[in-house]
Amino acid sequence: MTCTAAGGNPPPSSSPSGTPNTSPSPSTSTSQPPATGCNGAAFCDGFESQTGSTVSGAWGLSYRDCQGTGTATVDTTVAHSGSKSVRIDGKAGYCNHVLVKPTKDLSGLGSVWYARFYVRHSTALPAAHVAFAALRDNADAGKDLRLGGQNSALQWNRESNDATLPAQSPAGVAQSRPLPTNTWNCVEFMVDGRGLLSTWLNGAAIPGLTVDGVPTPDIDQQWLATTWRPQVTDLRLGWESYGVGDDTLWFDDVAIGASRIGC
Ligand code: CA
């Protein structure tokens, strides 16, 4: 199944284009969780300054290619902190994708991005591919790096060639984690322009969602089959479902910075 067929264009070739990346050292996943809060993040917002049902000010809506029935609204009845969050009524189908994104220009943040957000959702991740976060990668022709799920567990996906992290083999999926429903989850990740990636769920590193620069079967071997040096420039949160899979999600306390922010 491809997740990139919406525009009718076939995914680019993913044939290996050189030696797998083995140079960076896998040192980032050992960092200690710092204190809670914004912790010096370049962007940090919990929707408390929102005044209407449609996001404004620090947040904007993103419908990248087409707009359907997916909605994003400020919710004053559910919150991780304070009294507000953003609610996503996510619907299946490409044109129903809806995301919110900081209006602040974060393109100058640097080559290493850390993000922390809280997400609460209603329906377990489906077998089909879905995403709840997307980052534009200027080093990948502006295509998205996507965090979501497949085979009922969390995964990263590259829009450009449909590479997944972990590989969607049973052994790979077993190295990921489900995203618990009906509770606030703290999701953290780190994307390093040298080609490294780490992911934490509620403070615990997820082995299958780690690119450490050393190709590992079932985890990042496929991911590293093509050179990957991401230059991310934004973060969008919401819902993308490429085949089947509705969900209702809430996001709160979103922070983006150059060092780990913590839960
Ligand atoms: Ca809030």
PDB file of C-alpha atoms and ligand atoms in Angstrom:
ATOM      1  CA  MET A   1       0.000   0.000   0.000  1.00  0.00           C
ATOM      2  CA  THR A   2       1.308   3.398  -0.847  1.00  0.00           C
ATOM      3  CA  CYS A   3       0.518   6.422   1.200  1.00  0.00           C
ATOM      4  CA  THR A   4       1.637   8.946  -1.356  1.00  0.00           C
ATOM      5  CA  ALA A   5      -0.814   8.358  -4.159  1.00  0.00           C
ATOM      6  CA  ALA A   6      -3.064  11.298  -3.551  1.00  0.00           C
ATOM      7  CA  GLY A   7      -1.734  13.436  -6.328  1.00  0.00           C
ATOM      8  CA  GLY A   8      -1.553  10.534  -8.680  1.00  0.00           C
ATOM      9  CA  ASN A   9       2.202  10.649  -8.799  1.00  0.00           C
ATOM     10  CA  PRO A  10       4.110   7.463  -8.167  1.00  0.00           C
ATOM     11  CA  PRO A  11       6.608   7.599  -5.345  1.00  0.00           C
ATOM     12  CA  PRO A  12      10.154   8.292  -6.455  1.00  0.00           C
ATOM     13  CA  SER A  13      12.529   5.434  -6.748  1.00  0.00           C
ATOM     14  CA  SER A  14      13.905   4.329  -3.453  1.00  0.00           C
ATOM     15  CA  SER A  15      16.815   2.459  -4.924  1.00  0.00           C
ATOM     16  CA  PRO A  16      19.952   2.774  -2.850  1.00  0.00           C
ATOM     17  CA  SER A  17      22.006   5.773  -3.826  1.00  0.00           C
ATOM     18  CA  GLY A  18      25.225   5.176  -2.030  1.00  0.00           C
ATOM     19  CA  THR A  19      26.658   3.830   1.119  1.00  0.00           C
ATOM     20  CA  PRO A  20      24.312   3.699   4.069  1.00  0.00           C
ATOM     21  CA  ASN A  21      24.879   6.423   6.572  1.00  0.00           C
ATOM     22  CA  THR A  22      27.163   5.111   9.262  1.00  0.00           C
ATOM     23  CA  SER A  23      29.000   8.200  10.377  1.00  0.00           C
ATOM     24  CA  PRO A  24      26.993   9.838  13.170  1.00  0.00           C
ATOM     25  CA  SER A  25      27.353   8.401  16.610  1.00  0.00           C
ATOM     26  CA  PRO A  26      24.164   7.309  18.368  1.00  0.00           C
ATOM     27  CA  SER A  27      24.666   9.515  21.361  1.00  0.00           C
ATOM     28  CA  THR A  28      21.429  11.489  21.402  1.00  0.00           C
ATOM     29  CA  SER A  29      19.111   8.825  22.770  1.00  0.00           C
ATOM     30  CA  THR A  30      20.942   8.774  26.071  1.00  0.00           C
ATOM     31  CA  SER A  31      20.110  12.365  27.025  1.00  0.00           C
ATOM     32  CA  GLN A  32      18.330  12.773  30.308  1.00  0.00           C
ATOM     33  CA  PRO A  33      14.790  14.146  30.426  1.00  0.00           C
ATOM     34  CA  PRO A  34      14.990  17.728  31.650  1.00  0.00           C
ATOM     35  CA  ALA A  35      12.469  19.523  33.808  1.00  0.00           C
ATOM     36  CA  THR A  36       8.881  19.978  32.721  1.00  0.00           C
ATOM     37  CA  GLY A  37       7.507  23.104  31.096  1.00  0.00           C
ATOM     38  CA  CYS A  38       8.806  25.070  28.165  1.00  0.00           C
ATOM     39  CA  ASN A  39      12.443  24.644  29.160  1.00  0.00           C
ATOM     40  CA  GLY A  40      13.810  27.270  26.823  1.00  0.00           C
ATOM     41  CA  ALA A  41      11.914  26.070  23.770  1.00  0.00           C
ATOM     42  CA  ALA A  42      11.786  28.407  20.777  1.00  0.00           C
ATOM     43  CA  PHE A  43       8.053  27.794  20.544  1.00  0.00           C
ATOM     44  CA  CYS A  44       5.852  26.780  23.452  1.00  0.00           C
ATOM     45  CA  ASP A  45       2.096  27.114  23.558  1.00  0.00           C
ATOM     46  CA  GLY A  46      -0.852  25.454  25.221  1.00  0.00           C
ATOM     47  CA  PHE A  47      -3.695  27.168  23.342  1.00  0.00           C
ATOM     48  CA  GLU A  48      -4.618  29.243  26.409  1.00  0.00           C
ATOM     49  CA  SER A  49      -4.509  32.507  24.459  1.00  0.00           C
ATOM     50  CA  GLN A  50      -7.012  31.281  21.894  1.00  0.00           C
ATOM     51  CA  THR A  51     -10.212  33.318  21.936  1.00  0.00           C
ATOM     52  CA  GLY A  52     -12.489  31.624  19.428  1.00  0.00           C
ATOM     53  CA  SER A  53     -13.293  28.174  18.157  1.00  0.00           C
ATOM     54  CA  THR A  54     -10.973  28.541  15.164  1.00  0.00           C
ATOM     55  CA  VAL A  55      -7.260  28.716  15.896  1.00  0.00           C
ATOM     56  CA  SER A  56      -5.661  32.117  15.427  1.00  0.00           C
ATOM     57  CA  GLY A  57      -2.687  34.082  16.663  1.00  0.00           C
ATOM     58  CA  ALA A  58       0.084  31.620  17.443  1.00  0.00           C
ATOM     59  CA  TRP A  59      -1.633  28.921  15.391  1.00  0.00           C
ATOM     60  CA  GLY A  60      -2.916  28.513  11.884  1.00  0.00           C
ATOM     61  CA  LEU A  61      -4.755  25.838   9.957  1.00  0.00           C
ATOM     62  CA  SER A  62      -3.077  23.697   7.334  1.00  0.00           C
ATOM     63  CA  TYR A  63      -4.904  21.934   4.547  1.00  0.00           C
ATOM     64  CA  ARG A  64      -2.035  21.271   2.252  1.00  0.00           C
ATOM     65  CA  ASP A  65      -3.704  20.188  -0.948  1.00  0.00           C
ATOM     66  CA  CYS A  66      -7.432  20.042  -0.458  1.00  0.00           C
ATOM     67  CA  GLN A  67      -9.985  20.498   2.317  1.00  0.00           C
ATOM     68  CA  GLY A  68     -12.739  18.080   3.313  1.00  0.00           C
ATOM     69  CA  THR A  69     -14.626  17.122   6.446  1.00  0.00           C
ATOM     70  CA  GLY A  70     -11.745  16.965   8.915  1.00  0.00           C
ATOM     71  CA  THR A  71     -11.929  19.827  11.426  1.00  0.00           C
ATOM     72  CA  ALA A  72      -9.690  21.523  13.987  1.00  0.00           C
ATOM     73  CA  THR A  73     -11.328  23.541  16.764  1.00  0.00           C
ATOM     74  CA  VAL A  74     -10.265  25.090  20.036  1.00  0.00           C
ATOM     75  CA  ASP A  75     -11.785  22.989  22.824  1.00  0.00           C
ATOM     76  CA  THR A  76     -12.534  24.568  26.189  1.00  0.00           C
ATOM     77  CA  THR A  77     -13.734  21.330  27.806  1.00  0.00           C
ATOM     78  CA  VAL A  78     -10.625  19.159  27.451  1.00  0.00           C
ATOM     79  CA  ALA A  79      -7.086  20.257  28.308  1.00  0.00           C
ATOM     80  CA  HIS A  80      -3.799  18.827  29.430  1.00  0.00           C
ATOM     81  CA  SER A  81      -3.030  22.056  31.242  1.00  0.00           C
ATOM     82  CA  GLY A  82      -5.057  25.212  31.642  1.00  0.00           C
ATOM     83  CA  SER A  83      -8.518  25.088  30.157  1.00  0.00           C
ATOM     84  CA  LYS A  84      -7.993  24.789  26.404  1.00  0.00           C
ATOM     85  CA  SER A  85      -6.619  22.435  23.801  1.00  0.00           C
ATOM     86  CA  VAL A  86      -7.135  21.908  20.109  1.00  0.00           C
ATOM     87  CA  ARG A  87      -9.505  19.164  19.022  1.00  0.00           C
ATOM     88  CA  ILE A  88      -9.091  17.383  15.732  1.00  0.00           C
ATOM     89  CA  ASP A  89     -12.040  15.536  14.264  1.00  0.00           C
ATOM     90  CA  GLY A  90     -10.041  13.412  11.895  1.00  0.00           C
ATOM     91  CA  LYS A  91     -11.698  11.661   9.016  1.00  0.00           C
ATOM     92  CA  ALA A  92     -10.458   9.018   6.631  1.00  0.00           C
ATOM     93  CA  GLY A  93      -9.461  10.031   3.160  1.00  0.00           C
ATOM     94  CA  TYR A  94      -6.788  12.228   1.711  1.00  0.00           C
ATOM     95  CA  CYS A  95      -8.797  15.432   1.311  1.00  0.00           C
ATOM     96  CA  ASN A  96      -9.953  15.287   4.925  1.00  0.00           C
ATOM     97  CA  HIS A  97      -6.455  15.895   6.224  1.00  0.00           C
ATOM     98  CA  VAL A  98      -6.378  18.759   8.687  1.00  0.00           C
ATOM     99  CA  LEU A  99      -3.515  20.028  10.784  1.00  0.00           C
ATOM    100  CA  VAL A 100      -2.651  23.030  12.904  1.00  0.00           C
ATOM    101  CA  LYS A 101       0.754  24.642  12.875  1.00  0.00           C
ATOM    102  CA  PRO A 102       2.579  27.383  14.720  1.00  0.00           C
ATOM    103  CA  THR A 103       2.542  30.646  12.818  1.00  0.00           C
ATOM    104  CA  LYS A 104       5.993  31.449  14.162  1.00  0.00           C
ATOM    105  CA  ASP A 105       8.724  30.942  11.582  1.00  0.00           C
ATOM    106  CA  LEU A 106      10.886  28.167  12.970  1.00  0.00           C
ATOM    107  CA  SER A 107      12.998  27.637   9.884  1.00  0.00           C
ATOM    108  CA  GLY A 108      15.986  29.242  11.586  1.00  0.00           C
ATOM    109  CA  LEU A 109      15.957  26.934  14.575  1.00  0.00           C
ATOM    110  CA  GLY A 110      18.905  24.937  13.339  1.00  0.00           C
ATOM    111  CA  SER A 111      19.690  21.452  12.163  1.00  0.00           C
ATOM    112  CA  VAL A 112      18.521  19.663  15.299  1.00  0.00           C
ATOM    113  CA  TRP A 113      14.867  19.868  16.258  1.00  0.00           C
ATOM    114  CA  TYR A 114      13.293  18.630  19.428  1.00  0.00           C
ATOM    115  CA  ALA A 115       9.543  18.649  19.882  1.00  0.00           C
ATOM    116  CA  ARG A 116       7.285  17.793  22.774  1.00  0.00           C
ATOM    117  CA  PHE A 117       3.512  17.674  22.664  1.00  0.00           C
ATOM    118  CA  TYR A 118       0.680  16.021  24.492  1.00  0.00           C
ATOM    119  CA  VAL A 119      -1.901  14.098  22.525  1.00  0.00           C
ATOM    120  CA  ARG A 120      -5.067  12.373  23.654  1.00  0.00           C
ATOM    121  CA  HIS A 121      -7.063  10.277  21.215  1.00  0.00           C
ATOM    122  CA  SER A 122     -10.139   8.112  21.073  1.00  0.00           C
ATOM    123  CA  THR A 123      -9.575   5.273  18.633  1.00  0.00           C
ATOM    124  CA  ALA A 124      -6.642   2.880  18.676  1.00  0.00           C
ATOM    125  CA  LEU A 125      -4.210   3.285  15.803  1.00  0.00           C
ATOM    126  CA  PRO A 126      -5.527   1.223  12.892  1.00  0.00           C
ATOM    127  CA  ALA A 127      -3.797  -1.309  10.681  1.00  0.00           C
ATOM    128  CA  ALA A 128      -3.809   1.234   7.862  1.00  0.00           C
ATOM    129  CA  HIS A 129      -1.331   4.089   7.660  1.00  0.00           C
ATOM    130  CA  VAL A 130      -2.282   7.293   9.454  1.00  0.00           C
ATOM    131  CA  ALA A 131      -0.318  10.292  10.685  1.00  0.00           C
ATOM    132  CA  PHE A 132      -0.881  12.877  13.411  1.00  0.00           C
ATOM    133  CA  ALA A 133       2.244  14.985  12.915  1.00  0.00           C
ATOM    134  CA  ALA A 134       4.037  16.208   9.816  1.00  0.00           C
ATOM    135  CA  LEU A 135       7.260  18.126   9.278  1.00  0.00           C
ATOM    136  CA  ARG A 136       8.270  19.678   5.995  1.00  0.00           C
ATOM    137  CA  ASP A 137      11.729  18.502   4.953  1.00  0.00           C
ATOM    138  CA  ASN A 138      13.465  20.995   2.717  1.00  0.00           C
ATOM    139  CA  ALA A 139      16.168  18.427   1.992  1.00  0.00           C
ATOM    140  CA  ASP A 140      13.539  16.039   0.625  1.00  0.00           C
ATOM    141  CA  ALA A 141      12.051  18.362  -1.986  1.00  0.00           C
ATOM    142  CA  GLY A 142       9.694  19.826   0.591  1.00  0.00           C
ATOM    143  CA  LYS A 143       7.996  16.497   1.208  1.00  0.00           C
ATOM    144  CA  ASP A 144       6.800  15.611   4.677  1.00  0.00           C
ATOM    145  CA  LEU A 145       8.350  13.565   7.394  1.00  0.00           C
ATOM    146  CA  ARG A 146       5.322  12.070   9.131  1.00  0.00           C
ATOM    147  CA  LEU A 147       4.744  10.608  12.574  1.00  0.00           C
ATOM    148  CA  GLY A 148       1.710   8.417  12.957  1.00  0.00           C
ATOM    149  CA  GLY A 149       0.814   4.787  12.966  1.00  0.00           C
ATOM    150  CA  GLN A 150       0.510   1.611  10.975  1.00  0.00           C
ATOM    151  CA  ASN A 151      -0.236  -1.962  12.031  1.00  0.00           C
ATOM    152  CA  SER A 152      -1.662  -0.538  15.270  1.00  0.00           C
ATOM    153  CA  ALA A 153       1.661   0.922  16.420  1.00  0.00           C
ATOM    154  CA  LEU A 154       3.514   4.206  16.105  1.00  0.00           C
ATOM    155  CA  GLN A 155       5.676   4.760  13.069  1.00  0.00           C
ATOM    156  CA  TRP A 156       7.539   7.404  11.103  1.00  0.00           C
ATOM    157  CA  ASN A 157       7.043   7.639   7.351  1.00  0.00           C
ATOM    158  CA  ARG A 158       8.717   9.569   4.574  1.00  0.00           C
ATOM    159  CA  GLU A 159       6.219  10.958   2.110  1.00  0.00           C
ATOM    160  CA  SER A 160       8.820  11.015  -0.662  1.00  0.00           C
ATOM    161  CA  ASN A 161       9.445   7.289  -0.871  1.00  0.00           C
ATOM    162  CA  ASP A 162       7.109   5.719   1.714  1.00  0.00           C
ATOM    163  CA  ALA A 163      10.006   4.452   3.804  1.00  0.00           C
ATOM    164  CA  THR A 164       8.807   3.526   7.291  1.00  0.00           C
ATOM    165  CA  LEU A 165      10.442   3.432  10.689  1.00  0.00           C
ATOM    166  CA  PRO A 166      10.368   0.765  11.931  1.00  0.00           C
ATOM    167  CA  ALA A 167      10.043  -1.575   8.965  1.00  0.00           C
ATOM    168  CA  GLN A 168       6.513  -2.928   8.950  1.00  0.00           C
ATOM    169  CA  SER A 169       7.606  -6.522   9.505  1.00  0.00           C
ATOM    170  CA  PRO A 170       6.216  -8.213  12.628  1.00  0.00           C
ATOM    171  CA  ALA A 171       9.659  -7.959  14.232  1.00  0.00           C
ATOM    172  CA  GLY A 172       9.826  -4.281  13.371  1.00  0.00           C
ATOM    173  CA  VAL A 173       6.337  -3.424  14.583  1.00  0.00           C
ATOM    174  CA  ALA A 174       7.120  -5.252  17.830  1.00  0.00           C
ATOM    175  CA  GLN A 175       9.829  -2.643  18.463  1.00  0.00           C
ATOM    176  CA  SER A 176       7.236   0.127  18.367  1.00  0.00           C
ATOM    177  CA  ARG A 177       4.407   0.944  20.766  1.00  0.00           C
ATOM    178  CA  PRO A 178       0.689   1.607  20.488  1.00  0.00           C
ATOM    179  CA  LEU A 179      -0.538   5.098  21.301  1.00  0.00           C
ATOM    180  CA  PRO A 180      -2.777   4.626  24.357  1.00  0.00           C
ATOM    181  CA  THR A 181      -6.324   5.938  24.009  1.00  0.00           C
ATOM    182  CA  ASN A 182      -8.353   8.157  26.315  1.00  0.00           C
ATOM    183  CA  THR A 183      -5.340   9.433  28.204  1.00  0.00           C
ATOM    184  CA  TRP A 184      -2.842  12.232  27.674  1.00  0.00           C
ATOM    185  CA  ASN A 185       0.353  10.936  26.097  1.00  0.00           C
ATOM    186  CA  CYS A 186       3.581  12.901  26.093  1.00  0.00           C
ATOM    187  CA  VAL A 187       5.224  12.484  22.698  1.00  0.00           C
ATOM    188  CA  GLU A 188       8.772  13.741  22.179  1.00  0.00           C
ATOM    189  CA  PHE A 189      11.075  13.419  19.225  1.00  0.00           C
ATOM    190  CA  MET A 190      14.415  14.631  17.973  1.00  0.00           C
ATOM    191  CA  VAL A 191      15.295  15.031  14.307  1.00  0.00           C
ATOM    192  CA  ASP A 192      18.970  15.686  13.595  1.00  0.00           C
ATOM    193  CA  GLY A 193      20.092  16.922  10.195  1.00  0.00           C
ATOM    194  CA  ARG A 194      22.981  14.464  10.263  1.00  0.00           C
ATOM    195  CA  GLY A 195      20.392  11.734   9.793  1.00  0.00           C
ATOM    196  CA  LEU A 196      19.446  10.788  13.341  1.00  0.00           C
ATOM    197  CA  LEU A 197      16.031  10.454  14.913  1.00  0.00           C
ATOM    198  CA  SER A 198      14.804   9.582  18.396  1.00  0.00           C
ATOM    199  CA  THR A 199      11.263   9.222  19.714  1.00  0.00           C
ATOM    200  CA  TRP A 200       9.954   9.015  23.247  1.00  0.00           C
ATOM    201  CA  LEU A 201       6.484   8.097  24.509  1.00  0.00           C
ATOM    202  CA  ASN A 202       5.697   9.249  28.038  1.00  0.00           C
ATOM    203  CA  GLY A 203       9.400   9.636  28.708  1.00  0.00           C
ATOM    204  CA  ALA A 204      10.517   6.239  27.414  1.00  0.00           C
ATOM    205  CA  ALA A 205      12.565   5.918  24.236  1.00  0.00           C
ATOM    206  CA  ILE A 206      10.933   3.742  21.572  1.00  0.00           C
ATOM    207  CA  PRO A 207      13.578   1.408  20.102  1.00  0.00           C
ATOM    208  CA  GLY A 208      11.757   0.937  16.804  1.00  0.00           C
ATOM    209  CA  LEU A 209      11.407   4.668  16.264  1.00  0.00           C
ATOM    210  CA  THR A 210      15.113   5.358  16.455  1.00  0.00           C
ATOM    211  CA  VAL A 211      17.523   6.100  13.622  1.00  0.00           C
ATOM    212  CA  ASP A 212      20.985   5.772  15.137  1.00  0.00           C
ATOM    213  CA  GLY A 213      23.012   5.835  11.940  1.00  0.00           C
ATOM    214  CA  VAL A 214      23.748   2.109  11.999  1.00  0.00           C
ATOM    215  CA  PRO A 215      21.316   0.200   9.752  1.00  0.00           C
ATOM    216  CA  THR A 216      19.437  -2.362  11.811  1.00  0.00           C
ATOM    217  CA  PRO A 217      17.187  -4.959  10.157  1.00  0.00           C
ATOM    218  CA  ASP A 218      13.481  -4.477  10.913  1.00  0.00           C
ATOM    219  CA  ILE A 219      14.170  -1.027  12.349  1.00  0.00           C
ATOM    220  CA  ASP A 220      16.122   1.566  10.342  1.00  0.00           C
ATOM    221  CA  GLN A 221      17.754  -0.475   7.595  1.00  0.00           C
ATOM    222  CA  GLN A 222      15.099   0.461   5.041  1.00  0.00           C
ATOM    223  CA  TRP A 223      15.092   4.057   6.283  1.00  0.00           C
ATOM    224  CA  LEU A 224      18.825   4.326   5.669  1.00  0.00           C
ATOM    225  CA  ALA A 225      18.744   2.664   2.259  1.00  0.00           C
ATOM    226  CA  THR A 226      18.654   6.154   0.793  1.00  0.00           C
ATOM    227  CA  THR A 227      20.688   9.073   2.072  1.00  0.00           C
ATOM    228  CA  TRP A 228      18.669  10.954   4.669  1.00  0.00           C
ATOM    229  CA  ARG A 229      19.849  14.356   5.882  1.00  0.00           C
ATOM    230  CA  PRO A 230      16.628  16.078   6.964  1.00  0.00           C
ATOM    231  CA  GLN A 231      16.228  19.849   7.110  1.00  0.00           C
ATOM    232  CA  VAL A 232      12.869  20.237   8.811  1.00  0.00           C
ATOM    233  CA  THR A 233      11.225  23.623   8.764  1.00  0.00           C
ATOM    234  CA  ASP A 234       7.861  23.265  10.475  1.00  0.00           C
ATOM    235  CA  LEU A 235       5.684  21.060  12.646  1.00  0.00           C
ATOM    236  CA  ARG A 236       2.008  20.421  11.979  1.00  0.00           C
ATOM    237  CA  LEU A 237      -0.313  18.421  14.234  1.00  0.00           C
ATOM    238  CA  GLY A 238      -3.650  16.927  13.319  1.00  0.00           C
ATOM    239  CA  TRP A 239      -4.828  13.944  11.336  1.00  0.00           C
ATOM    240  CA  GLU A 240      -3.961  12.400   8.013  1.00  0.00           C
ATOM    241  CA  SER A 241      -5.610   9.121   7.070  1.00  0.00           C
ATOM    242  CA  TYR A 242      -4.628   7.752   3.707  1.00  0.00           C
ATOM    243  CA  GLY A 243      -7.121   4.912   3.447  1.00  0.00           C
ATOM    244  CA  VAL A 244      -9.319   4.076   6.416  1.00  0.00           C
ATOM    245  CA  GLY A 245      -9.253   5.374   9.958  1.00  0.00           C
ATOM    246  CA  ASP A 246     -11.190   8.127  11.706  1.00  0.00           C
ATOM    247  CA  ASP A 247     -10.022   9.438  15.052  1.00  0.00           C
ATOM    248  CA  THR A 248     -10.768  12.278  17.442  1.00  0.00           C
ATOM    249  CA  LEU A 249      -7.630  13.772  18.940  1.00  0.00           C
ATOM    250  CA  TRP A 250      -6.699  16.591  21.280  1.00  0.00           C
ATOM    251  CA  PHE A 251      -3.305  18.297  21.345  1.00  0.00           C
ATOM    252  CA  ASP A 252      -1.948  20.565  24.069  1.00  0.00           C
ATOM    253  CA  ASP A 253       1.299  21.985  25.452  1.00  0.00           C
ATOM    254  CA  VAL A 254       3.310  21.940  22.252  1.00  0.00           C
ATOM    255  CA  ALA A 255       6.966  22.920  22.407  1.00  0.00           C
ATOM    256  CA  ILE A 256       9.701  23.004  19.789  1.00  0.00           C
ATOM    257  CA  GLY A 257      13.317  23.758  20.524  1.00  0.00           C
ATOM    258  CA  ALA A 258      16.957  23.011  19.913  1.00  0.00           C
ATOM    259  CA  SER A 259      17.364  20.792  22.965  1.00  0.00           C
ATOM    260  CA  ARG A 260      15.210  18.218  24.700  1.00  0.00           C
ATOM    261  CA  ILE A 261      12.182  19.801  26.361  1.00  0.00           C
ATOM    262  CA  GLY A 262      10.822  16.935  28.440  1.00  0.00           C
ATOM    263  CA  CYS A 263       7.339  15.992  29.584  1.00  0.00           C
TER     264      CYS A 263
HETATM  265 CA    CA B   1      -3.989  24.111  27.331  1.00  0.00          CA
END
